[in-house]
mmCIF file of C-alpha atoms in Angstrom:
data_model
loop_
_atom_site.group_PDB
_atom_site.id
_atom_site.type_symbol
_atom_site.label_atom_id
_atom_site.label_comp_id
_atom_site.label_asym_id
_atom_site.label_seq_id
_atom_site.Cartn_x
_atom_site.Cartn_y
_atom_site.Cartn_z
ATOM 1 C CA MET A 793 13.190 -1.810 15.985
ATOM 2 C CA PHE A 794 12.056 1.653 15.045
ATOM 3 C CA LEU A 795 12.901 3.397 10.940
ATOM 4 C CA ALA A 796 12.559 6.233 9.679
ATOM 5 C CA SER A 797 14.640 6.175 5.927
ATOM 6 C CA MET A 798 14.769 8.748 3.122
ATOM 7 C CA VAL A 799 14.736 7.621 -0.311
ATOM 8 C CA PRO A 800 16.274 9.825 -3.605
ATOM 9 C CA LEU A 801 13.091 10.140 -5.830
ATOM 10 C CA ARG A 802 14.503 12.562 -8.386
ATOM 11 C CA LEU A 803 16.572 16.153 -8.749
ATOM 12 C CA ARG A 804 14.876 18.512 -12.015
ATOM 13 C CA THR A 805 15.561 21.901 -12.409
ATOM 14 C CA GLU A 806 13.578 24.203 -11.893
ATOM 15 C CA ASP A 807 12.126 24.501 -15.293
ATOM 16 C CA GLY A 808 11.294 21.108 -14.709
ATOM 17 C CA ARG A 809 13.796 19.172 -16.780
ATOM 18 C CA VAL A 810 14.792 15.734 -14.689
ATOM 19 C CA ILE A 811 17.915 15.542 -14.086
ATOM 20 C CA TRP A 812 17.801 12.165 -12.552
ATOM 21 C CA ALA A 813 15.470 10.101 -11.546
ATOM 22 C CA ASN A 814 15.216 6.963 -9.381
ATOM 23 C CA PRO A 815 15.090 3.434 -11.270
ATOM 24 C CA LYS A 816 14.476 1.617 -8.407
ATOM 25 C CA PRO A 817 12.507 4.315 -5.521
ATOM 26 C CA ASN A 818 11.221 0.676 -3.434
ATOM 27 C CA SER A 819 14.251 -0.597 -3.606
ATOM 28 C CA THR A 820 17.225 -0.464 -0.229
ATOM 29 C CA PHE A 821 19.701 0.361 -2.575
ATOM 30 C CA PHE A 822 18.605 3.712 -2.437
ATOM 31 C CA CYS A 823 17.443 3.287 0.853
ATOM 32 C CA ARG A 824 18.511 6.716 3.533
ATOM 33 C CA PRO A 825 18.473 5.503 7.113
ATOM 34 C CA ILE A 826 17.299 8.695 9.316
ATOM 35 C CA SER A 827 16.676 7.172 12.495
ATOM 36 C CA PHE A 828 17.079 3.752 14.819
ATOM 37 C CA ILE A 829 14.743 3.780 17.179
ATOM 38 C CA PHE A 830 14.906 1.110 20.089
ATOM 39 C CA GLU A 831 11.956 0.429 20.479
ATOM 40 C CA LYS A 832 8.618 -1.593 19.782
ATOM 41 C CA GLU A 833 5.943 0.956 17.547
ATOM 42 C CA SER A 834 3.003 2.121 19.022
ATOM 43 C CA LYS A 835 1.134 4.585 17.523
ATOM 44 C CA GLU A 836 2.802 7.079 20.357
ATOM 45 C CA LEU A 837 6.217 6.439 18.783
ATOM 46 C CA THR A 838 4.887 6.964 15.065
ATOM 47 C CA THR A 839 3.023 10.268 15.871
ATOM 48 C CA ALA A 840 6.939 11.697 17.544
ATOM 49 C CA THR A 841 8.719 10.727 14.972
ATOM 50 C CA TYR A 842 5.964 12.290 12.381
ATOM 51 C CA VAL A 843 6.099 15.100 13.911
ATOM 52 C CA GLN A 844 10.299 15.469 14.243
ATOM 53 C CA LEU A 845 9.911 14.168 11.031
ATOM 54 C CA GLN A 846 8.156 17.088 9.804
ATOM 55 C CA GLN A 847 9.673 19.803 12.239
ATOM 56 C CA GLU A 848 13.069 18.401 10.504
ATOM 57 C CA VAL A 849 11.802 19.112 7.173
ATOM 58 C CA GLU A 850 10.465 22.278 8.092
ATOM 59 C CA SER A 851 13.599 24.093 8.991
ATOM 60 C CA LEU A 852 15.883 22.519 5.770
ATOM 61 C CA THR A 853 18.183 24.516 3.418
ATOM 62 C CA PRO A 854 18.725 24.810 0.128
ATOM 63 C CA SER A 855 22.397 23.050 -0.347
ATOM 64 C CA VAL A 856 24.744 25.424 -2.633
ATOM 65 C CA VAL A 857 28.028 23.470 -4.103
ATOM 66 C CA GLN A 858 30.665 26.193 -5.208
ATOM 67 C CA LEU A 859 31.675 24.161 -9.112
ATOM 68 C CA THR A 860 33.423 27.041 -9.934
ATOM 69 C CA ASN A 861 34.372 31.141 -8.854
ATOM 70 C CA ASP A 862 31.027 32.202 -11.860
ATOM 71 C CA VAL A 863 28.822 29.175 -11.267
ATOM 72 C CA THR A 864 26.605 28.200 -8.218
ATOM 73 C CA ILE A 865 24.268 25.050 -7.854
ATOM 74 C CA SER A 866 21.954 25.694 -5.218
ATOM 75 C CA VAL A 867 19.400 22.423 -4.192
ATOM 76 C CA ARG A 868 16.268 23.179 -2.891
ATOM 77 C CA HIS A 869 14.768 20.410 -1.056
ATOM 78 C CA GLU A 870 11.243 19.113 -1.134
ATOM 79 C CA MET A 871 10.229 16.375 1.167
ATOM 80 C CA THR A 872 6.916 14.098 1.731
ATOM 81 C CA LEU A 873 5.121 11.044 3.758
ATOM 82 C CA THR A 874 4.626 8.749 1.752
ATOM 83 C CA MET A 875 6.290 5.106 1.952
ATOM 84 C CA ILE A 876 4.007 4.112 4.586
ATOM 85 C CA ASP A 877 1.696 1.488 4.929
ATOM 86 C CA GLY A 878 -1.943 2.208 6.365
ATOM 87 C CA LYS A 879 -1.645 1.289 10.215
ATOM 88 C CA VAL A 880 0.946 4.433 9.939
ATOM 89 C CA HIS A 881 -1.502 6.991 8.011
ATOM 90 C CA ASN A 882 -3.833 5.357 10.579
ATOM 91 C CA ALA A 883 -1.428 6.301 13.523
ATOM 92 C CA ILE A 884 -0.564 10.182 11.984
ATOM 93 C CA GLN A 885 -4.115 10.789 11.769
ATOM 94 C CA GLY A 886 -5.179 10.037 14.935
ATOM 95 C CA ILE A 887 -7.554 7.035 14.042
ATOM 96 C CA ARG A 888 -7.496 3.664 16.597
ATOM 97 C CA SER A 889 -9.035 1.029 14.694
ATOM 98 C CA GLN A 890 -7.339 0.026 11.550
ATOM 99 C CA GLN A 891 -10.237 -1.025 10.222
ATOM 100 C CA VAL A 892 -12.366 2.734 10.167
ATOM 101 C CA CYS A 893 -10.879 4.325 6.187
ATOM 102 C CA SER A 894 -8.379 6.744 6.711
ATOM 103 C CA ILE A 895 -8.971 8.860 4.150
ATOM 104 C CA CYS A 896 -12.943 9.238 4.686
ATOM 105 C CA ARG A 897 -13.087 7.918 8.056
ATOM 106 C CA ALA A 898 -15.587 5.298 7.491
ATOM 107 C CA LYS A 899 -16.442 1.953 9.319
ATOM 108 C CA PRO A 900 -16.881 -1.374 7.936
ATOM 109 C CA THR A 901 -20.516 -1.537 8.776
ATOM 110 C CA GLU A 902 -20.464 1.402 5.929
ATOM 111 C CA MET A 903 -18.624 0.370 3.512
ATOM 112 C CA ASN A 904 -20.898 -1.708 1.525
ATOM 113 C CA ASN A 905 -22.919 1.268 1.206
ATOM 114 C CA ILE A 906 -21.093 2.339 -2.005
ATOM 115 C CA ASP A 907 -23.077 6.503 -2.530
ATOM 116 C CA ARG A 908 -22.097 6.717 1.645
ATOM 117 C CA VAL A 909 -19.402 6.127 1.380
ATOM 118 C CA LEU A 910 -18.559 8.693 -2.305
ATOM 119 C CA ALA A 911 -20.445 11.184 -0.894
ATOM 120 C CA ARG A 912 -17.871 11.189 2.046
ATOM 121 C CA PRO A 913 -16.044 14.481 2.800
ATOM 122 C CA ILE A 914 -12.641 14.223 2.319
ATOM 123 C CA ALA A 915 -9.845 16.683 3.973
ATOM 124 C CA GLY A 916 -7.032 17.486 2.225
ATOM 125 C CA ASP A 917 -4.089 16.669 5.144
ATOM 126 C CA ARG A 918 -5.302 13.015 4.632
ATOM 127 C CA THR A 919 -4.096 11.962 0.704
ATOM 128 C CA GLN A 920 -0.660 14.327 0.689
ATOM 129 C CA HIS A 921 0.842 10.801 1.835
ATOM 130 C CA GLY A 922 0.014 9.708 -1.712
ATOM 131 C CA ILE A 923 -0.446 6.053 -2.019
ATOM 132 C CA SER A 924 2.005 4.127 -0.735
ATOM 133 C CA THR A 925 3.183 1.300 -2.572
ATOM 134 C CA LEU A 926 4.330 -0.801 0.941
ATOM 135 C CA HIS A 927 3.445 -3.814 0.872
ATOM 136 C CA CYS A 928 0.362 -3.210 -1.727
ATOM 137 C CA TRP A 929 0.276 -6.311 -3.545
ATOM 138 C CA ILE A 930 -0.155 -8.446 -0.529
ATOM 139 C CA ARG A 931 -3.031 -6.548 0.951
ATOM 140 C CA SER A 932 -4.378 -5.839 -2.720
ATOM 141 C CA MET A 933 -4.545 -9.549 -3.108
ATOM 142 C CA GLU A 934 -5.359 -10.187 0.680
ATOM 143 C CA MET A 935 -8.295 -7.854 -0.144
ATOM 144 C CA PHE A 936 -9.904 -9.509 -2.750
ATOM 145 C CA LEU A 937 -9.087 -13.297 -0.613
ATOM 146 C CA HIS A 938 -11.290 -12.008 2.287
ATOM 147 C CA ILE A 939 -13.591 -10.931 0.168
ATOM 148 C CA ALA A 940 -13.898 -14.393 -1.474
ATOM 149 C CA TYR A 941 -13.652 -15.905 1.351
ATOM 150 C CA ARG A 942 -17.464 -14.037 2.374
ATOM 151 C CA LEU A 943 -19.838 -13.955 -0.939
ATOM 152 C CA PRO A 944 -21.491 -17.130 0.233
ATOM 153 C CA PHE A 945 -23.776 -14.851 2.932
ATOM 154 C CA CYS A 946 -21.718 -11.254 1.819
ATOM 155 C CA GLU A 947 -21.198 -9.854 4.770
ATOM 156 C CA TRP A 948 -17.509 -8.516 5.960
ATOM 157 C CA GLN A 949 -18.197 -9.578 9.721
ATOM 158 C CA VAL A 950 -17.973 -12.562 10.764
ATOM 159 C CA ARG A 951 -20.394 -13.396 14.087
ATOM 160 C CA GLY A 952 -21.656 -16.526 14.698
ATOM 161 C CA GLU A 953 -20.897 -20.555 13.971
ATOM 162 C CA GLU A 954 -22.161 -20.828 10.729
ATOM 163 C CA LYS A 955 -20.625 -17.921 9.470
ATOM 164 C CA GLN A 956 -17.247 -18.524 10.852
ATOM 165 C CA ARG A 957 -17.667 -22.519 9.366
ATOM 166 C CA ILE A 958 -18.792 -21.257 5.910
ATOM 167 C CA VAL A 959 -15.881 -18.789 5.363
ATOM 168 C CA LYS A 960 -12.969 -21.678 7.703
ATOM 169 C CA GLU A 961 -14.847 -24.457 4.433
ATOM 170 C CA GLN A 962 -13.973 -21.203 1.865
ATOM 171 C CA LYS A 963 -10.563 -20.288 3.246
ATOM 172 C CA GLN A 964 -9.371 -23.834 2.439
ATOM 173 C CA ARG A 965 -11.175 -24.491 -0.801
ATOM 174 C CA ILE A 966 -9.304 -22.366 -2.375
ATOM 175 C CA GLN A 967 -5.496 -22.318 -0.806
ATOM 176 C CA THR A 968 -6.651 -25.726 -1.541
ATOM 177 C CA GLU A 969 -7.097 -24.881 -5.736
ATOM 178 C CA PHE A 970 -3.902 -22.166 -5.862
ATOM 179 C CA ARG A 971 -1.788 -25.224 -4.580
ATOM 180 C CA GLN A 972 -3.062 -27.897 -7.298
ATOM 181 C CA ARG A 973 -4.279 -24.530 -10.091
ATOM 182 C CA LEU A 974 -1.466 -21.977 -9.615
ATOM 183 C CA GLY A 975 1.456 -23.783 -6.762
ATOM 184 C CA LEU A 976 1.136 -20.879 -4.912
ATOM 185 C CA LEU A 977 0.514 -21.658 -0.639
ATOM 186 C CA ILE A 978 -2.119 -18.136 0.177
ATOM 187 C CA ASP A 979 -3.163 -17.321 3.331
ATOM 188 C CA GLN A 980 -0.867 -20.043 5.404
ATOM 189 C CA PRO A 981 0.777 -19.589 8.947
ATOM 190 C CA LEU A 982 4.382 -19.325 8.199
ATOM 191 C CA PRO A 983 6.249 -21.208 11.849
ATOM 192 C CA GLY A 984 6.773 -18.715 14.744
ATOM 193 C CA GLY A 985 3.599 -16.712 14.230
ATOM 194 C CA ALA A 986 6.074 -14.691 11.629
ATOM 195 C CA GLY A 987 3.573 -13.825 9.132
ATOM 196 C CA THR A 988 2.244 -16.267 6.307
ATOM 197 C CA THR A 989 2.706 -17.578 3.124
ATOM 198 C CA ASN A 990 1.584 -14.206 1.377
ATOM 199 C CA ASP A 991 4.794 -12.686 -0.301
ATOM 200 C CA GLY A 992 5.428 -10.552 -3.220
ATOM 201 C CA ASN A 993 5.578 -13.033 -5.575
ATOM 202 C CA SER A 994 2.752 -14.500 -4.556
ATOM 203 C CA ALA A 995 0.687 -10.849 -5.485
ATOM 204 C CA ARG A 996 2.690 -10.849 -8.410
ATOM 205 C CA ARG A 997 1.946 -14.026 -9.947
ATOM 206 C CA PHE A 998 -2.516 -13.790 -8.400
ATOM 207 C CA PHE A 999 -3.212 -11.058 -10.681
ATOM 208 C CA LEU A 1000 -1.077 -12.004 -13.704
ATOM 209 C CA GLU A 1001 -3.059 -14.809 -14.102
ATOM 210 C CA HIS A 1002 -6.879 -13.103 -13.308
ATOM 211 C CA GLU A 1003 -8.574 -15.851 -14.672
ATOM 212 C CA THR A 1004 -7.177 -18.602 -12.838
ATOM 213 C CA SER A 1005 -7.833 -16.704 -9.659
ATOM 214 C CA ALA A 1006 -10.533 -14.976 -10.488
ATOM 215 C CA ASP A 1007 -12.310 -18.346 -11.415
ATOM 216 C CA ILE A 1008 -10.822 -20.038 -7.838
ATOM 217 C CA LEU A 1009 -12.821 -16.956 -6.279
ATOM 218 C CA GLY A 1010 -15.727 -16.472 -7.612
ATOM 219 C CA LEU A 1011 -14.847 -12.948 -8.661
ATOM 220 C CA ASP A 1012 -15.009 -11.231 -11.788
ATOM 221 C CA SER A 1013 -11.702 -11.948 -13.455
ATOM 222 C CA THR A 1014 -11.991 -8.033 -14.760
ATOM 223 C CA LEU A 1015 -12.275 -6.374 -11.613
ATOM 224 C CA ILE A 1016 -8.777 -8.088 -10.887
ATOM 225 C CA ARG A 1017 -7.231 -7.993 -14.378
ATOM 226 C CA ARG A 1018 -7.908 -3.929 -14.487
ATOM 227 C CA PHE A 1019 -6.848 -3.003 -10.557
ATOM 228 C CA SER A 1020 -3.778 -5.237 -11.319
ATOM 229 C CA TYR A 1021 -2.801 -2.480 -13.846
ATOM 230 C CA LEU A 1022 -4.106 0.520 -11.368
ATOM 231 C CA LEU A 1023 -0.673 -1.477 -9.138
ATOM 232 C CA ARG A 1024 2.081 -0.897 -12.211
ATOM 233 C CA ALA A 1025 0.715 2.306 -12.526
ATOM 234 C CA ALA A 1026 1.489 2.423 -9.157
ATOM 235 C CA PHE A 1027 4.899 0.735 -8.929
ATOM 236 C CA SER A 1028 6.399 2.494 -12.846
ATOM 237 C CA ASN A 1029 9.208 4.757 -12.594
ATOM 238 C CA PHE A 1030 7.759 6.221 -15.545
ATOM 239 C CA HIS A 1031 5.348 9.435 -16.168
ATOM 240 C CA LEU A 1032 2.007 8.613 -15.977
ATOM 241 C CA ASP A 1033 -0.636 10.996 -18.453
ATOM 242 C CA GLU A 1034 -3.352 10.863 -15.299
ATOM 243 C CA GLU A 1035 -6.257 11.956 -18.470
ATOM 244 C CA ARG A 1036 -4.840 9.695 -21.132
ATOM 245 C CA PHE A 1037 -5.199 7.040 -17.707
ATOM 246 C CA GLY A 1038 -7.790 7.422 -16.842
ATOM 247 C CA VAL A 1039 -10.243 6.861 -20.067
#
């Protein structure tokens, strides 16, 4: 089943005064379905749905409410596609490989060269969908896990029996330590092929106990701690001062 939905974020006046703000933008209580499509998710279906939604957004007209004979309220709608995951973002950007960055178009073989990545041009339409918070905690935790699995040889691609053996041993050690020290079942498959044990609660505990997590993974605890600040900011319901936050 393929679902498209809408979540109201805020109601504000023309001068910027916020009348109402969604206290839980990620909660299903505020989610309003737009369409249910009983088809398997694919790039073609994702792209077609995106084009259709964009056309509907462009054709929206203000909602006019007549309160009294002298008072009329007109509400203008601003719709933005932001609650998507990386798979959807790649599809609407026309990127075939899930390993290619949908923002800078960097390939896995280029990502270790930070200077080259920073020099890559970024078109404005690639950032218009914001920073997706969907699965953000889980994917961020998994990023650190996969980096730790590959630390002994510092390469992303795992080719050859020797590298595969090293990754397997690293993964088993890390899983055992997380279970013993934090009581977390990390990166283990669920019965029936229904994903893994990585969930939101495990990810939040992972970042909350950043010193222990860093010690288990062999990474810098400051890196994981600062990453947790970014995640909290992305999920915050408060208005953030970008300049002060960046200091």
